[in-house]
Amino acid sequence: MKPGGQGGWFTSVDTAVQQAKEEIARERSERERAERAARAARAKRRGVSFCKVTGSWRAQVKTMGKQHQLGYYNDEEMAAKAYDMAVIKIRGKHAVTNFPAEEYAEEMRSRGASEISVEKFILQLRSEAKRQNKLRREAKEDKPKRAMTGYLLFADHMRDRVKEDLTADLAEGENLNVQAMVSAIAALWREQDKETKEEWQARAKERRDAVDQRPERAAVEVGPSTSRGGKAVEVDRPGPSKRPRHDPPVQREPLPQKRGRPGRKNRSSLYRGVTLNKHTGWWEARMSRAKGYQRHFLGYYKDEEMAAKAYDMAAIKIWGKDANTNFAPEEYAEEMRSRGASEISAEKFILQLRSEAKRKPKEDKPKRAKTGYILFADHVRDRVKEDLTADLAEGEKHYGQAMLSAIAALWREQDKETKEEWLARAKGLRDAVDQRPERAAVEFHGTDDTILYPSCFDANAGLFEVLLTNEDAVLSDELNHASIIDGIRLCKAERHRYKHLDMRDLEDRLIATQTKRQRLIATDGVFSMDGHVAPLKDIVALANKYNALVFVDECHATGFLGKTGRGTEE
């Protein structure tokens, strides 16, 4: 046959193309079948999946490449019916449903599905799901809600007035920021004197006493409940946690299945709010998230009982009489009064505990020198390098990882006595470490500790990135030294510049950044270009007022200012 006639190689090409198309369609069909099987393994109903976060069934439908949420349901069957009605509205008689389509005819007519668009019908299903969930929650919650605290009662009282004041100051077309209203109410609360705050707390207490607690009282009358370890404990009041108080907690035995046996291996503790940090070997006290407070770190302690007491004081400050503590709350009454806990906020009290944990006296030991293995590695490094280089082919390069592996293998081959000998040598080196420069700096400035850098530029470059994260803010004087500016650029904190030596502008920026986790005021002690001296007293006063940290670069002041040459601090 000639090309172009009936049959010939044109027919062969068409056949091959048709076979390729059929093969591609077959592969796509198998892939879709596998995906459908995987989806069927996750949920029994089409268009329904289980949400682990909310613990409810989620219905959703996809149309025109867009995913539509139909709502969350406590019952899987209700979610499947919502999907069926949505897919019937979208695809009509061609819809593939979980139940027969005839069952929904009456309900679709009552909803007026034929008279509204698909989007409106989906919104109708979603709002119906929200309404049913709300009714179910209201029917389920037959217990009285917890009453307000004094601050919340004060906030409700002042909300309308603050809203009017802020709205009056807004420009035309500008919307009111809720965060600004919250900050304004908090500022008003801080301005109140002690007697006014106590009056609001008394009102809140009256409300709490007026709350109907019959379910709780009935539970107390029935008798004690069995707690962990088989010990009976009477719960005489509700608390922020469902776990009952144990007194003394050291006597209770945790369940092996849930928390394991106490010890350093699994970082467990017999005390509430205490865990063992496997990196430092110290006990870590931490306050969980509650009542709008974030998860707060309370410090590291060598003694597990001290960490438990720090947690107890923080819990009493936040939750008051409802706090679940490790020891009896009466034991902390005198210490809480001496700390002035009733006069400061919970955040400041937690910072006080944290700073006290950091100020604990450290053992007077020299810095850790080389270990026995590192000393051994230094000793055999040259010999191992020569052996590896001799075995290399011409033009082949030597890699450090091979040398490290060879040294590690040699160390494993050493007997116990040889290893102990190297460890003894390392101990001798540690004892011989000379720390006179650091100790001299500590004694001169009266600080807790000192780290020496090769230059002030290196110190500024290595400080801010370690202390600050993207949740923090740094407030810098606009004429600070270039090393401070470069160090601030290396961190992820939000950056603010205040006018040179202008304390009013600094205070405005401190107020504007009150939502940040931590704020750092950075300034030169003596400004190198102008010779101006920073007003440290005013800066420290503002930092104490707004709970901020202060960083001072004394490079141009130490040795020149003050009676003894300690710099701007004198």
Coordinates of C-alpha atoms in Angstrom, one line a residue:
M1 CA 0.0 0.0 0.0
K2 CA 1.1 3.5 -0.7
P3 CA 1.2 6.2 2.0
G4 CA -2.2 7.9 2.2
G5 CA -4.2 5.0 0.9
Q6 CA -6.4 2.6 2.8
G7 CA -4.4 0.7 5.5
G8 CA -0.6 1.0 5.4
W9 CA 1.5 2.5 8.1
F10 CA -1.1 5.2 9.0
T11 CA -3.3 2.3 10.3
S12 CA -0.4 1.0 12.4
V13 CA 0.2 4.4 14.0
D14 CA -3.5 4.9 14.8
T15 CA -3.6 1.5 16.5
A16 CA -0.5 2.2 18.6
V17 CA -1.9 5.6 19.7
Q18 CA -5.2 4.0 20.7
Q19 CA -3.4 1.3 22.7
A20 CA -1.4 3.9 24.5
K21 CA -4.5 5.9 25.4
E22 CA -6.2 2.7 26.7
E23 CA -3.1 1.9 28.9
I24 CA -3.1 5.5 30.3
A25 CA -6.9 5.3 31.1
R26 CA -6.4 1.9 32.7
E27 CA -3.6 3.2 35.0
R28 CA -5.6 6.2 35.9
S29 CA -8.6 4.0 36.8
E30 CA -6.4 1.8 39.0
R31 CA -4.9 4.8 40.7
E32 CA -8.4 6.3 41.4
R33 CA -9.6 2.9 42.7
A34 CA -6.7 2.7 45.1
E35 CA -7.4 6.3 46.3
R36 CA -11.1 5.5 46.9
A37 CA -10.1 2.4 48.8
A38 CA -7.7 4.4 51.0
R39 CA -10.5 7.0 51.7
A40 CA -12.9 4.2 52.4
A41 CA -10.5 2.9 55.0
R42 CA -10.5 6.2 56.8
A43 CA -14.2 6.8 56.9
K44 CA -17.3 4.6 56.4
R45 CA -19.3 7.4 54.8
R46 CA -18.6 9.4 51.6
G47 CA -17.6 13.0 52.2
V48 CA -17.1 12.5 56.0
S49 CA -13.9 12.5 58.0
F50 CA -13.1 12.5 61.7
C51 CA -11.4 15.6 63.1
K52 CA -8.9 14.7 65.9
V53 CA -8.7 18.3 67.2
T54 CA -12.5 18.8 67.8
G55 CA -13.4 15.1 68.3
S56 CA -16.3 15.4 65.9
W57 CA -17.3 14.3 62.3
R58 CA -16.6 16.8 59.5
A59 CA -18.7 16.9 56.3
Q60 CA -17.3 18.5 53.2
V61 CA -18.0 18.5 49.5
K62 CA -15.9 19.5 46.5
T63 CA -17.3 21.3 43.5
M64 CA -15.7 23.2 40.6
G65 CA -12.3 22.5 42.2
K66 CA -13.3 24.2 45.5
Q67 CA -13.7 22.5 48.8
H68 CA -16.8 23.5 50.8
Q69 CA -17.0 22.8 54.6
L70 CA -20.5 21.7 55.6
G71 CA -20.0 21.8 59.4
Y72 CA -19.0 19.6 62.3
Y73 CA -21.3 17.0 63.7
N74 CA -21.2 14.7 66.8
D75 CA -22.9 11.9 64.8
E76 CA -21.3 10.4 61.7
E77 CA -24.7 9.7 60.1
M78 CA -25.8 13.3 60.4
A79 CA -22.6 14.5 58.7
A80 CA -23.2 11.9 55.9
K81 CA -26.8 13.2 55.4
A82 CA -25.5 16.8 55.2
Y83 CA -23.1 15.7 52.5
D84 CA -25.9 13.9 50.6
M85 CA -28.1 16.9 50.5
A86 CA -25.3 19.2 49.3
V87 CA -24.2 16.8 46.6
I88 CA -27.9 16.3 45.4
K89 CA -28.2 20.1 45.1
I90 CA -24.9 20.3 43.1
R91 CA -25.1 17.2 40.9
G92 CA -28.9 16.5 40.8
K93 CA -29.9 13.0 39.8
H94 CA -26.3 12.0 39.0
A95 CA -25.2 12.4 42.6
V96 CA -23.6 9.5 44.4
T97 CA -25.0 9.5 48.0
N98 CA -24.6 7.6 51.2
F99 CA -28.3 6.9 51.5
P100 CA -31.1 6.7 48.8
A101 CA -31.8 10.1 47.3
E102 CA -35.5 9.7 47.7
E103 CA -35.2 10.0 51.5
Y104 CA -34.2 13.7 51.2
A105 CA -37.0 14.8 48.8
E106 CA -39.3 16.2 51.5
E107 CA -36.5 17.9 53.5
M108 CA -35.0 19.5 50.3
R109 CA -38.5 20.9 49.5
S110 CA -38.9 22.3 53.1
R111 CA -35.5 24.0 52.8
G112 CA -36.4 25.6 49.4
A113 CA -33.3 24.0 47.8
S114 CA -34.7 24.5 44.2
E115 CA -35.1 28.3 44.8
I116 CA -31.7 29.2 46.1
S117 CA -28.1 28.9 44.8
V118 CA -25.6 26.2 45.7
E119 CA -23.6 28.6 47.9
K120 CA -26.6 29.7 49.9
F121 CA -27.7 26.1 50.4
I122 CA -24.2 25.2 51.7
L123 CA -24.3 28.2 54.1
Q124 CA -27.7 27.1 55.3
L125 CA -26.4 23.6 56.1
R126 CA -23.3 25.0 57.8
S127 CA -25.4 27.4 60.0
E128 CA -27.8 24.6 60.9
A129 CA -24.8 22.5 62.1
K130 CA -23.6 25.3 64.2
R131 CA -27.0 25.8 65.7
Q132 CA -27.4 22.1 66.6
N133 CA -24.0 22.0 68.2
K134 CA -24.8 25.0 70.3
L135 CA -28.1 23.5 71.5
R136 CA -26.3 20.2 72.3
R137 CA -23.6 22.0 74.3
E138 CA -26.2 24.0 76.2
A139 CA -28.2 20.8 77.0
K140 CA -25.0 19.1 78.1
E141 CA -23.6 21.8 80.3
D142 CA -25.8 21.5 83.4
K143 CA -23.2 22.9 85.7
P144 CA -22.8 26.5 86.9
K145 CA -20.1 28.4 85.0
R146 CA -17.1 29.8 87.0
A147 CA -17.6 33.3 88.2
M148 CA -15.5 36.3 87.2
T149 CA -12.4 37.5 88.9
G150 CA -12.0 41.1 90.1
Y151 CA -10.2 42.2 87.0
L152 CA -12.8 40.7 84.6
L153 CA -15.6 42.4 86.6
F154 CA -13.7 45.7 86.3
A155 CA -13.2 45.1 82.6
D156 CA -17.0 44.6 82.0
H157 CA -17.7 47.7 84.0
M158 CA -15.2 49.9 82.0
R159 CA -15.6 48.4 78.5
D160 CA -18.3 50.7 77.2
R161 CA -16.6 53.9 78.5
V162 CA -13.2 52.9 77.1
K163 CA -14.8 52.0 73.7
E164 CA -16.4 55.5 73.5
D165 CA -13.1 57.2 74.3
L166 CA -11.1 55.2 71.8
T167 CA -13.8 55.6 69.1
A168 CA -13.8 59.4 69.6
D169 CA -10.0 59.5 68.8
L170 CA -10.3 57.5 65.6
A171 CA -9.9 59.1 62.3
E172 CA -12.7 59.0 59.7
G173 CA -13.0 55.5 58.2
E174 CA -10.6 53.9 60.8
N175 CA -11.8 50.8 62.7
L176 CA -11.4 50.2 66.4
N177 CA -8.7 47.8 67.3
V178 CA -9.8 45.3 70.0
Q179 CA -6.2 44.9 71.2
A180 CA -6.0 48.7 71.9
M181 CA -9.2 48.4 74.0
V182 CA -7.8 45.5 76.0
S183 CA -4.5 47.4 76.6
A184 CA -6.4 50.5 77.7
I185 CA -8.5 48.5 80.2
A186 CA -5.4 46.8 81.5
A187 CA -3.7 50.2 81.9
L188 CA -6.7 51.5 83.9
W189 CA -6.6 48.5 86.1
R190 CA -2.9 49.0 86.9
E191 CA -3.6 52.7 87.8
Q192 CA -6.1 51.7 90.5
D193 CA -4.9 51.7 94.1
K194 CA -4.8 48.7 96.3
E195 CA -8.1 49.4 98.1
T196 CA -10.0 49.7 94.8
K197 CA -8.6 46.4 93.5
E198 CA -9.5 44.7 96.8
E199 CA -13.0 46.1 96.5
W200 CA -13.4 44.6 93.0
Q201 CA -11.9 41.3 94.2
A202 CA -14.5 41.3 97.1
R203 CA -17.3 41.8 94.6
A204 CA -16.0 38.9 92.5
K205 CA -15.8 36.7 95.6
E206 CA -19.5 37.5 96.4
R207 CA -20.4 36.3 92.9
R208 CA -18.4 33.1 93.4
D209 CA -20.1 32.5 96.7
A210 CA -23.4 33.0 95.0
V211 CA -22.8 30.4 92.3
D212 CA -24.9 27.3 92.8
Q213 CA -22.5 24.5 93.6
R214 CA -25.0 21.8 94.4
P215 CA -23.5 19.2 92.0
E216 CA -20.1 19.6 93.7
R217 CA -21.6 19.5 97.2
A218 CA -23.5 16.4 96.3
A219 CA -20.3 14.7 95.2
V220 CA -18.6 15.7 98.5
E221 CA -21.6 14.2 100.5
V222 CA -21.4 10.9 98.6
G223 CA -17.9 10.3 99.8
P224 CA -14.2 10.3 98.8
S225 CA -13.0 9.4 95.3
T226 CA -10.2 7.1 94.5
S227 CA -7.2 8.8 93.1
R228 CA -4.0 7.5 91.5
G229 CA -2.2 4.9 93.5
G230 CA -5.4 3.8 95.2
K231 CA -5.4 6.6 97.8
A232 CA -8.7 8.2 98.7
V233 CA -8.9 12.0 98.5
E234 CA -11.9 14.3 99.1
V235 CA -12.2 17.1 96.6
D236 CA -13.9 20.0 98.5
R237 CA -13.8 22.6 95.7
P238 CA -13.4 22.8 91.9
G239 CA -10.0 23.6 90.5
P240 CA -8.4 24.3 87.2
S241 CA -7.4 20.7 86.8
K242 CA -9.3 17.4 87.3
R243 CA -6.4 15.9 89.2
P244 CA -7.1 15.9 93.0
R245 CA -4.6 17.4 95.5
H246 CA -2.4 14.9 97.3
D247 CA -1.0 15.8 100.7
P248 CA 1.9 15.0 101.0
P249 CA 2.4 14.3 97.2
V250 CA 5.7 12.4 97.8
Q251 CA 3.7 9.4 99.2
R252 CA 1.6 8.8 96.0
E253 CA 2.5 6.1 93.5
P254 CA 2.0 7.0 89.8
L255 CA 0.4 4.5 87.4
P256 CA 3.2 2.8 85.4
Q257 CA 1.1 2.7 82.3
K258 CA 0.6 6.5 82.1
R259 CA 3.7 8.2 83.5
G260 CA 6.1 5.4 84.2
R261 CA 8.2 5.0 87.3
P262 CA 9.9 8.1 88.6
G263 CA 13.4 8.6 87.6
R264 CA 15.8 10.4 85.2
K265 CA 15.2 7.9 82.4
N266 CA 11.7 9.1 81.4
R267 CA 11.9 12.6 83.0
S268 CA 8.9 12.0 85.3
S269 CA 8.4 13.5 88.7
L270 CA 6.2 12.8 91.7
Y271 CA 5.2 16.5 91.8
R272 CA 2.8 18.5 89.8
G273 CA 4.4 20.9 87.3
V274 CA 7.9 19.5 87.6
T275 CA 9.9 17.6 85.0
L276 CA 13.6 16.6 84.8
N277 CA 15.5 18.3 82.0
K278 CA 17.8 15.6 80.6
H279 CA 20.2 18.1 79.1
T280 CA 21.0 20.0 82.3
G281 CA 20.2 17.3 84.9
W282 CA 18.2 19.9 86.9
W283 CA 14.5 19.9 87.8
E284 CA 12.4 22.2 85.7
A285 CA 9.3 24.0 87.0
R286 CA 6.7 25.0 84.4
M287 CA 3.2 26.5 84.7
S288 CA 0.7 25.2 82.2
R289 CA -1.6 27.5 80.1
A290 CA -4.7 28.6 82.0
K291 CA -7.0 31.6 82.4
G292 CA -5.5 33.4 79.4
Y293 CA -1.9 33.0 80.7
Q294 CA 0.6 31.4 78.4
R295 CA 2.8 28.4 79.4
H296 CA 5.3 30.0 81.7
F297 CA 8.8 28.7 82.6
L298 CA 9.6 29.1 86.3
G299 CA 13.3 28.1 86.3
Y300 CA 15.7 25.2 86.9
Y301 CA 16.2 23.8 90.4
K302 CA 18.7 21.2 91.7
D303 CA 16.1 20.1 94.3
E304 CA 12.9 18.6 93.1
E305 CA 11.0 19.8 96.1
M306 CA 12.1 23.4 95.5
A307 CA 10.8 23.2 92.0
A308 CA 7.5 21.9 93.3
K309 CA 7.2 24.8 95.8
A310 CA 7.9 27.3 93.0
Y311 CA 5.0 25.8 91.0
D312 CA 2.8 25.9 94.0
M313 CA 3.4 29.7 94.6
A314 CA 2.7 30.5 90.9
A315 CA -0.5 28.4 91.0
I316 CA -1.7 30.2 94.1
K317 CA -1.0 33.6 92.5
I318 CA -3.0 32.7 89.3
W319 CA -5.8 30.6 90.6
G320 CA -6.1 31.7 94.2
K321 CA -8.0 29.4 96.6
D322 CA -8.9 27.1 93.6
A323 CA -5.3 26.2 93.0
N324 CA -4.2 22.5 93.1
T325 CA -0.9 22.5 94.8
N326 CA 1.7 19.9 95.8
F327 CA 1.8 21.0 99.5
A328 CA -0.8 22.7 101.7
P329 CA -1.4 26.4 100.6
E330 CA -1.2 27.5 104.2
E331 CA 2.6 26.8 104.1
Y332 CA 3.1 29.6 101.6
A333 CA 1.1 32.4 103.3
E334 CA 4.1 34.0 105.0
E335 CA 6.4 33.8 102.0
M336 CA 3.7 35.1 99.6
R337 CA 3.3 38.2 101.9
S338 CA 7.0 38.8 102.1
R339 CA 7.2 38.7 98.3
G340 CA 4.4 41.2 98.0
A341 CA 2.4 38.8 95.8
S342 CA -0.9 40.6 96.3
E343 CA 0.6 43.9 95.0
I344 CA 2.1 42.7 91.7
S345 CA 0.7 41.0 88.6
A346 CA 1.0 37.3 87.9
E347 CA 3.5 37.9 85.1
K348 CA 5.8 39.9 87.4
F349 CA 5.5 37.3 90.2
I350 CA 6.5 34.6 87.7
L351 CA 9.5 36.7 86.5
Q352 CA 10.4 37.1 90.2
L353 CA 10.4 33.3 90.7
R354 CA 12.4 32.8 87.5
S355 CA 15.0 35.4 88.3
E356 CA 15.5 33.9 91.8
A357 CA 16.0 30.5 90.3
K358 CA 18.7 32.0 88.1
R359 CA 20.4 33.8 91.0
K360 CA 21.0 30.6 93.0
P361 CA 24.6 30.3 94.1
K362 CA 26.7 28.4 91.6
E363 CA 29.5 26.0 92.6
D364 CA 32.9 27.6 92.4
K365 CA 34.3 25.3 89.8
P366 CA 36.5 26.2 86.8
K367 CA 35.0 25.9 83.3
R368 CA 34.9 22.4 81.9
A369 CA 38.1 21.6 80.0
K370 CA 38.7 18.7 77.6
T371 CA 37.3 15.3 78.4
G372 CA 39.4 12.1 78.3
Y373 CA 38.2 11.3 74.8
I374 CA 39.0 14.7 73.4
L375 CA 42.5 14.6 75.0
F376 CA 43.0 11.2 73.5
A377 CA 41.9 12.4 70.1
D378 CA 44.3 15.3 70.2
H379 CA 47.1 12.9 71.0
V380 CA 46.5 10.4 68.1
R381 CA 45.2 12.9 65.5
D382 CA 48.5 13.3 63.6
R383 CA 49.2 9.6 63.6
V384 CA 45.8 8.7 62.3
K385 CA 46.0 11.5 59.6
E386 CA 49.3 10.1 58.4
D387 CA 47.9 6.5 58.2
L388 CA 44.8 7.7 56.2
T389 CA 46.9 9.8 53.9
A390 CA 49.2 6.9 53.1
D391 CA 46.3 4.8 52.0
L392 CA 44.8 7.4 49.6
A393 CA 45.1 6.9 45.9
E394 CA 46.8 9.6 43.8
G395 CA 44.5 12.7 43.4
E396 CA 42.1 11.5 46.2
K397 CA 41.4 13.9 49.0
H398 CA 41.3 13.3 52.7
Y399 CA 38.0 13.8 54.5
G400 CA 37.7 14.8 58.2
Q401 CA 34.8 12.4 58.8
A402 CA 37.0 9.4 58.0
M403 CA 39.6 10.6 60.6
L404 CA 36.9 11.1 63.3
S405 CA 35.6 7.6 62.6
A406 CA 39.1 6.2 62.9
I407 CA 39.8 8.0 66.2
A408 CA 36.5 6.8 67.6
A409 CA 37.3 3.2 66.6
L410 CA 40.7 3.5 68.4
W411 CA 39.0 4.9 71.5
R412 CA 36.6 1.9 71.6
E413 CA 39.6 -0.5 71.4
Q414 CA 41.2 0.9 74.5
D415 CA 40.8 -1.1 77.7
K416 CA 39.2 0.3 80.8
E417 CA 42.4 1.2 82.6
T418 CA 43.7 3.2 79.6
K419 CA 40.5 5.2 79.4
E420 CA 40.5 5.9 83.1
E421 CA 44.1 7.2 82.7
W422 CA 43.0 9.6 80.0
L423 CA 40.1 10.8 82.1
A424 CA 42.5 11.5 85.0
R425 CA 44.7 13.6 82.7
A426 CA 41.6 15.6 81.6
K427 CA 40.6 16.2 85.2
G428 CA 44.1 17.5 85.9
L429 CA 43.7 20.0 83.0
R430 CA 40.3 21.1 84.3
D431 CA 41.8 21.8 87.7
A432 CA 44.5 23.9 86.1
V433 CA 42.2 26.1 84.0
D434 CA 42.9 29.8 84.8
Q435 CA 39.8 32.0 85.1
R436 CA 41.4 35.1 86.6
P437 CA 40.2 37.5 83.9
E438 CA 36.6 36.5 84.2
R439 CA 36.7 36.5 88.0
A440 CA 38.4 39.9 88.0
A441 CA 35.6 41.3 85.8
V442 CA 32.9 39.8 88.1
E443 CA 34.5 41.4 91.2
F444 CA 35.0 44.8 89.5
H445 CA 31.4 45.1 88.2
G446 CA 29.6 43.2 91.0
T447 CA 27.8 40.8 88.5
D448 CA 26.8 37.2 88.8
D449 CA 29.0 36.0 85.9
T450 CA 31.1 37.3 83.0
I451 CA 31.8 36.0 79.4
L452 CA 34.8 37.5 77.7
Y453 CA 34.8 38.1 73.9
P454 CA 37.7 39.1 71.7
S455 CA 36.1 42.5 71.1
C456 CA 33.0 44.5 72.0
F457 CA 31.8 44.2 68.4
D458 CA 31.8 40.4 68.7
A459 CA 29.9 40.7 72.1
N460 CA 27.1 42.8 70.5
A461 CA 26.9 40.4 67.5
G462 CA 26.5 37.4 69.7
L463 CA 24.0 38.7 72.3
F464 CA 20.7 39.7 70.7
E465 CA 20.2 36.6 68.6
V466 CA 20.5 34.4 71.7
L467 CA 18.2 36.3 73.9
L468 CA 15.4 37.4 71.5
T469 CA 13.0 35.6 69.2
N470 CA 10.3 36.7 66.7
E471 CA 7.9 37.0 69.7
D472 CA 10.0 39.7 71.3
A473 CA 10.8 43.4 70.6
V474 CA 14.0 45.5 71.0
L475 CA 13.9 49.2 71.5
S476 CA 17.1 50.9 70.4
D477 CA 18.4 54.5 70.7
E478 CA 18.6 56.1 67.3
L479 CA 22.3 57.0 67.8
N480 CA 23.5 53.7 69.1
H481 CA 26.9 52.3 67.9
A482 CA 27.1 50.4 64.7
S483 CA 27.9 47.2 66.5
I484 CA 24.6 47.3 68.4
I485 CA 22.7 48.0 65.2
D486 CA 24.4 45.1 63.5
G487 CA 23.7 42.8 66.4
I488 CA 20.0 43.7 66.4
R489 CA 19.8 43.0 62.7
L490 CA 21.0 39.4 63.3
C491 CA 18.0 38.6 65.6
K492 CA 14.4 38.1 64.6
A493 CA 12.8 40.4 67.1
E494 CA 10.6 43.3 66.2
R495 CA 12.8 46.5 66.0
H496 CA 11.9 49.9 67.3
R497 CA 14.0 53.1 67.4
Y498 CA 13.3 55.8 69.9
K499 CA 14.6 59.4 69.7
H500 CA 18.0 60.1 71.2
L501 CA 17.8 60.3 75.0
D502 CA 14.0 61.0 74.8
M503 CA 12.4 59.1 77.7
R504 CA 8.8 60.1 76.6
D505 CA 9.3 58.6 73.2
L506 CA 10.8 55.5 74.9
E507 CA 7.8 55.2 77.2
D508 CA 5.4 55.5 74.2
R509 CA 7.1 52.6 72.5
L510 CA 7.1 50.5 75.6
I511 CA 3.4 51.0 75.8
A512 CA 2.9 50.1 72.1
T513 CA 4.9 46.8 72.6
Q514 CA 3.1 45.5 75.7
T515 CA 1.8 42.5 73.8
K516 CA 5.3 41.1 73.2
R517 CA 6.7 38.2 75.2
Q518 CA 9.9 40.1 76.1
R519 CA 11.2 43.6 75.5
L520 CA 14.8 44.7 75.6
I521 CA 16.0 48.4 75.8
A522 CA 19.4 48.8 74.1
T523 CA 21.5 51.9 74.6
D524 CA 25.1 53.0 74.8
G525 CA 26.3 54.1 78.2
V526 CA 28.4 56.9 76.6
F527 CA 27.6 57.7 72.9
S528 CA 31.0 57.6 71.1
M529 CA 30.3 60.3 68.5
D530 CA 28.6 62.9 70.7
G531 CA 29.9 62.1 74.2
H532 CA 26.3 62.1 75.7
V533 CA 25.7 60.0 78.8
A534 CA 22.6 57.8 78.8
P535 CA 20.2 58.6 81.7
L536 CA 20.3 55.0 83.2
K537 CA 18.2 55.8 86.2
D538 CA 15.3 57.0 84.0
I539 CA 15.7 54.0 81.6
V540 CA 15.8 51.5 84.5
A541 CA 12.8 53.1 86.1
L542 CA 10.8 52.8 82.8
A543 CA 12.0 49.2 82.4
N544 CA 10.8 48.3 85.9
K545 CA 7.5 50.0 85.3
Y546 CA 6.8 48.2 82.0
N547 CA 8.6 44.9 82.8
A548 CA 11.4 45.2 80.3
L549 CA 15.1 44.3 80.2
V550 CA 18.0 46.8 79.8
F551 CA 21.1 46.3 77.8
V552 CA 24.0 48.9 78.2
D553 CA 27.1 49.0 76.0
E554 CA 29.8 50.3 78.4
C555 CA 32.7 50.1 75.9
H556 CA 33.2 53.9 75.9
A557 CA 32.5 54.4 79.7
T558 CA 34.4 51.6 81.6
G559 CA 37.6 53.0 83.1
F560 CA 36.6 56.6 82.4
L561 CA 33.4 57.4 84.3
G562 CA 32.6 57.0 88.0
K563 CA 34.6 57.2 91.2
T564 CA 36.1 53.8 90.6
G565 CA 35.9 53.7 86.8
R566 CA 32.9 51.3 86.7
G567 CA 31.3 53.4 84.0
T568 CA 27.8 54.8 83.6
E569 CA 26.3 52.8 86.5
E570 CA 28.3 55.0 88.9

